[in-house]
CSV table of C-alpha atoms and ligand atoms in Angstrom, one decimal:
chain,number,residue,atom,x,y,z
A,1,UNK,CA,118.6,98.9,65.2
A,2,UNK,CA,119.7,102.3,64.7
A,3,UNK,CA,122.5,104.3,66.0
A,4,UNK,CA,123.2,104.0,70.0
A,5,UNK,CA,121.1,106.6,72.0
A,6,UNK,CA,122.4,109.2,74.2
A,7,UNK,CA,120.8,109.0,77.5
A,8,UNK,CA,121.4,111.6,80.2
A,9,UNK,CA,121.1,110.6,84.0
A,10,UNK,CA,120.1,113.7,86.2
A,11,UNK,CA,123.2,113.6,88.2
A,12,UNK,CA,122.5,116.2,91.1
A,13,UNK,CA,121.4,113.5,93.7
A,14,UNK,CA,120.6,109.8,94.2
A,15,UNK,CA,121.5,106.6,92.7
A,16,UNK,CA,122.9,107.9,89.5
A,17,UNK,CA,125.9,105.5,89.0
A,18,UNK,CA,123.5,102.5,89.0
A,19,UNK,CA,121.3,104.1,86.4
A,20,UNK,CA,124.4,104.8,84.2
A,21,UNK,CA,125.4,101.0,84.6
A,22,UNK,CA,121.8,99.7,83.8
A,23,UNK,CA,121.7,102.0,80.8
A,24,UNK,CA,125.1,100.5,79.4
A,25,UNK,CA,123.9,97.1,79.8
A,26,UNK,CA,120.5,98.1,77.9
A,27,UNK,CA,122.8,99.3,75.1
A,28,UNK,CA,122.6,103.2,75.6
A,29,UNK,CA,125.4,105.5,75.9
A,30,UNK,CA,124.5,107.0,79.3
A,31,UNK,CA,126.0,110.6,80.2
A,32,UNK,CA,125.6,112.6,83.4
A,33,UNK,CA,123.5,115.9,83.3
A,34,UNK,CA,124.1,118.7,85.7
A,35,UNK,CA,123.9,121.7,83.6
A,36,UNK,CA,121.0,123.0,81.5
A,37,UNK,CA,123.1,123.0,78.2
A,38,UNK,CA,123.9,119.6,78.7
A,39,UNK,CA,120.2,118.8,78.1
A,40,UNK,CA,120.4,119.7,74.7
A,41,UNK,CA,122.7,116.8,73.7
A,42,UNK,CA,120.5,113.9,74.9
A,43,UNK,CA,117.9,111.8,73.4
A,44,UNK,CA,116.3,110.7,76.7
A,45,UNK,CA,116.7,111.3,80.3
A,46,UNK,CA,116.5,109.3,83.5
A,47,UNK,CA,115.7,110.9,86.7
A,48,UNK,CA,117.0,108.6,89.8
A,49,UNK,CA,115.8,107.4,93.1
A,50,UNK,CA,117.0,109.2,96.0
A,51,UNK,CA,115.2,112.4,97.6
A,52,UNK,CA,112.5,114.2,95.6
A,53,UNK,CA,112.8,117.2,97.9
A,54,UNK,CA,116.5,117.6,97.5
A,55,UNK,CA,116.3,116.9,93.6
A,56,UNK,CA,113.8,119.5,93.3
A,57,UNK,CA,115.8,122.0,95.6
A,58,UNK,CA,119.3,121.4,93.7
A,59,UNK,CA,117.4,121.5,90.2
A,60,UNK,CA,116.4,125.0,91.2
A,61,UNK,CA,119.7,126.2,92.3
A,62,UNK,CA,121.5,125.0,89.3
A,63,UNK,CA,118.7,126.7,87.0
A,64,UNK,CA,117.7,123.2,85.6
A,65,UNK,CA,113.9,122.8,86.5
A,66,UNK,CA,112.4,125.5,83.7
A,67,UNK,CA,114.9,123.9,81.2
A,68,UNK,CA,113.9,120.5,82.0
A,69,UNK,CA,110.3,121.5,82.2
A,70,UNK,CA,110.3,122.8,78.6
A,71,UNK,CA,112.3,119.9,77.3
A,72,UNK,CA,109.8,117.1,78.8
A,73,UNK,CA,106.8,119.2,77.5
A,74,UNK,CA,108.6,119.2,74.3
A,75,UNK,CA,108.5,115.3,74.1
A,76,UNK,CA,111.8,114.3,75.6
A,77,UNK,CA,111.7,110.9,76.7
A,78,UNK,CA,112.1,110.2,80.4
A,79,UNK,CA,112.1,107.4,82.9
A,80,UNK,CA,111.9,108.1,86.6
A,81,UNK,CA,112.2,105.6,89.5
A,82,UNK,CA,111.0,106.5,92.8
A,83,UNK,CA,112.0,109.7,93.6
A,84,UNK,CA,112.3,110.2,89.8
A,85,UNK,CA,108.5,108.9,89.7
A,86,UNK,CA,107.5,112.0,92.1
A,87,UNK,CA,109.4,114.3,89.8
A,88,UNK,CA,107.4,113.2,86.7
A,89,UNK,CA,103.9,113.3,88.2
A,90,UNK,CA,101.8,116.4,87.3
A,91,UNK,CA,100.3,116.1,91.0
A,92,UNK,CA,102.2,115.5,94.3
A,93,UNK,CA,100.6,114.6,97.7
A,94,UNK,CA,102.6,114.7,101.0
A,95,UNK,CA,105.5,116.9,99.4
A,96,UNK,CA,107.1,119.3,102.0
A,97,UNK,CA,106.1,122.8,101.8
A,98,UNK,CA,106.8,124.5,98.5
A,99,UNK,CA,107.8,121.1,96.6
A,100,UNK,CA,107.1,121.1,93.3
A,101,UNK,CA,107.8,118.6,90.4
A,102,UNK,CA,108.8,118.6,86.8
A,103,UNK,CA,105.8,117.2,85.6
A,104,UNK,CA,104.6,115.5,82.5
A,105,UNK,CA,102.6,112.4,83.6
A,106,UNK,CA,98.8,113.0,84.3
A,107,UNK,CA,98.8,111.4,87.5
A,108,UNK,CA,98.9,112.1,91.4
A,109,UNK,CA,101.6,110.6,93.2
A,110,UNK,CA,101.5,110.2,97.1
A,111,UNK,CA,105.1,110.6,98.4
A,112,UNK,CA,106.4,107.9,101.1
A,113,UNK,CA,103.2,106.2,100.6
A,114,UNK,CA,104.4,102.7,101.4
A,115,UNK,CA,107.0,104.1,103.6
A,116,UNK,CA,104.3,105.0,106.2
A,117,UNK,CA,103.4,101.1,106.6
A,118,UNK,CA,106.9,99.7,106.0
A,119,UNK,CA,110.2,101.6,105.1
A,120,UNK,CA,111.6,99.1,102.5
A,121,UNK,CA,110.5,95.7,100.9
A,122,UNK,CA,110.9,93.6,97.8
A,123,UNK,CA,107.8,92.4,95.6
A,124,UNK,CA,107.4,90.4,92.6
A,125,UNK,CA,105.5,92.5,90.0
A,126,UNK,CA,104.2,91.6,86.7
A,127,UNK,CA,105.0,94.3,84.2
A,128,UNK,CA,103.2,94.7,81.1
A,129,UNK,CA,105.2,95.6,77.8
A,130,UNK,CA,108.5,94.9,79.5
A,131,UNK,CA,110.4,92.3,77.5
A,132,UNK,CA,111.5,89.2,78.7
A,133,UNK,CA,110.1,85.5,79.2
A,134,UNK,CA,106.3,86.0,79.4
A,135,UNK,CA,105.1,85.1,82.9
A,136,UNK,CA,108.5,86.4,84.6
A,137,UNK,CA,107.9,88.7,87.2
A,138,UNK,CA,110.1,91.7,87.8
A,139,UNK,CA,111.8,91.6,91.5
A,140,UNK,CA,111.0,95.3,92.4
A,141,UNK,CA,112.8,97.1,95.5
A,142,UNK,CA,110.6,99.6,97.1
A,143,UNK,CA,112.5,102.2,99.7
A,144,UNK,CA,110.1,104.5,101.3
A,145,UNK,CA,108.3,104.6,97.8
A,146,UNK,CA,105.5,106.8,96.5
A,147,UNK,CA,102.5,105.2,94.7
A,148,UNK,CA,100.2,106.3,92.2
A,149,UNK,CA,96.8,107.7,93.4
A,150,UNK,CA,95.0,108.4,90.5
A,151,UNK,CA,96.1,108.4,87.0
A,152,UNK,CA,94.4,110.2,83.9
A,153,UNK,CA,93.1,108.5,81.1
A,154,UNK,CA,96.2,109.0,78.9
A,155,UNK,CA,98.2,107.0,81.4
A,156,UNK,CA,98.8,103.3,80.8
A,157,UNK,CA,99.1,101.2,83.9
A,158,UNK,CA,101.9,98.9,83.4
A,159,UNK,CA,102.3,97.3,86.8
A,160,UNK,CA,100.6,96.9,90.5
A,161,UNK,CA,101.8,95.8,93.8
A,162,UNK,CA,99.9,92.7,94.9
A,163,UNK,CA,99.7,93.1,98.4
A,164,UNK,CA,98.1,96.6,98.4
A,165,UNK,CA,97.0,96.7,94.6
A,166,UNK,CA,98.6,100.1,94.3
A,167,UNK,CA,99.6,101.5,90.8
A,168,UNK,CA,103.5,101.3,90.8
A,169,UNK,CA,104.5,101.4,86.9
A,170,UNK,CA,103.2,103.8,84.2
A,171,UNK,CA,103.7,104.9,81.0
A,172,UNK,CA,102.3,108.0,79.2
A,173,UNK,CA,103.8,108.5,75.6
A,174,UNK,CA,107.6,108.7,76.0
A,175,UNK,CA,107.4,108.9,80.0
A,176,UNK,CA,108.1,106.0,81.8
A,177,UNK,CA,107.9,105.9,85.8
A,178,UNK,CA,108.2,103.2,88.3
A,179,UNK,CA,107.7,103.6,92.2
A,180,UNK,CA,110.6,101.0,92.8
A,181,UNK,CA,114.5,100.7,91.7
A,182,UNK,CA,115.0,98.8,88.6
A,183,UNK,CA,118.6,100.2,88.8
A,184,UNK,CA,119.3,98.2,92.1
A,185,UNK,CA,118.3,94.8,90.9
A,186,UNK,CA,120.9,93.9,88.1
A,187,UNK,CA,117.5,93.0,85.9
A,188,UNK,CA,117.9,95.5,82.9
A,189,UNK,CA,114.6,95.0,81.4
A,190,UNK,CA,113.0,98.3,82.6
A,191,UNK,CA,115.8,100.1,81.3
A,192,UNK,CA,115.7,98.2,78.1
A,193,UNK,CA,112.2,98.9,77.3
A,194,UNK,CA,113.3,102.6,78.1
A,195,UNK,CA,116.0,102.5,75.5
A,196,UNK,CA,113.3,101.2,73.2
A,197,UNK,CA,110.8,104.0,73.6
A,198,UNK,CA,114.0,106.6,73.2
A,199,UNK,CA,114.7,104.7,69.9
A,200,UNK,CA,111.3,104.9,68.6
A,201,UNK,CA,111.4,108.8,69.0
A,202,UNK,CA,114.8,109.3,67.7
B,1,LIG,N1,110.9,109.2,99.8
B,1,LIG,C1,111.8,109.6,98.9
B,1,LIG,C2,111.3,111.1,98.1
B,1,LIG,O1,110.2,111.3,98.6
B,1,LIG,C3,112.0,108.6,97.4
B,1,LIG,C4,112.8,107.3,98.0
B,1,LIG,C5,113.4,106.8,96.9
B,1,LIG,O2,113.7,107.4,96.0
B,1,LIG,N2,113.9,105.5,97.3
B,1,LIG,O3,111.8,111.5,97.3
């Protein structure tokens, strides 16, 4: 194993502390990112769950959105959970007026998609590529979660939600996204998988 990767957590809104803890468990050094220059010092970035409309507004106010788009386009590995998945989508449905994303994954995400039926629920997901005993599903927590409505050919589908058949975990190159919150369950397998992706790239 190489040196300990430094992974930023976008710390403008959302469940930052939970991601910092999970990244530590997964063997990375987690640092909070709020300013554009802090993007230069990281090997990977986590975009937390929270509220994508707020993350978008504050990222613009902090002059982070353009530098972040550039870093993502340049191959920075990133993992987004829930609101973070929305921020990594190239196309968004049911956003508020003027809401944009950082983009990077060739997919269309529908915001609050599960939330229209039921605000929050748990479900066991079979996740491809996520290390752990085979056949051991991942207990996924969904909170007013998005789903992936369509995904381009370069997008690998890592998991679907069993009751709806909807895509809820994807990867495209160094970008990983889940509609649920692995940071809330004390199961660091998804974070470990992301740390492995970051290690492959550094
Ligand atoms: N509904 C939220 C949004 O639109 C996402 C919810 C979450 O991250 N738990 O950003």
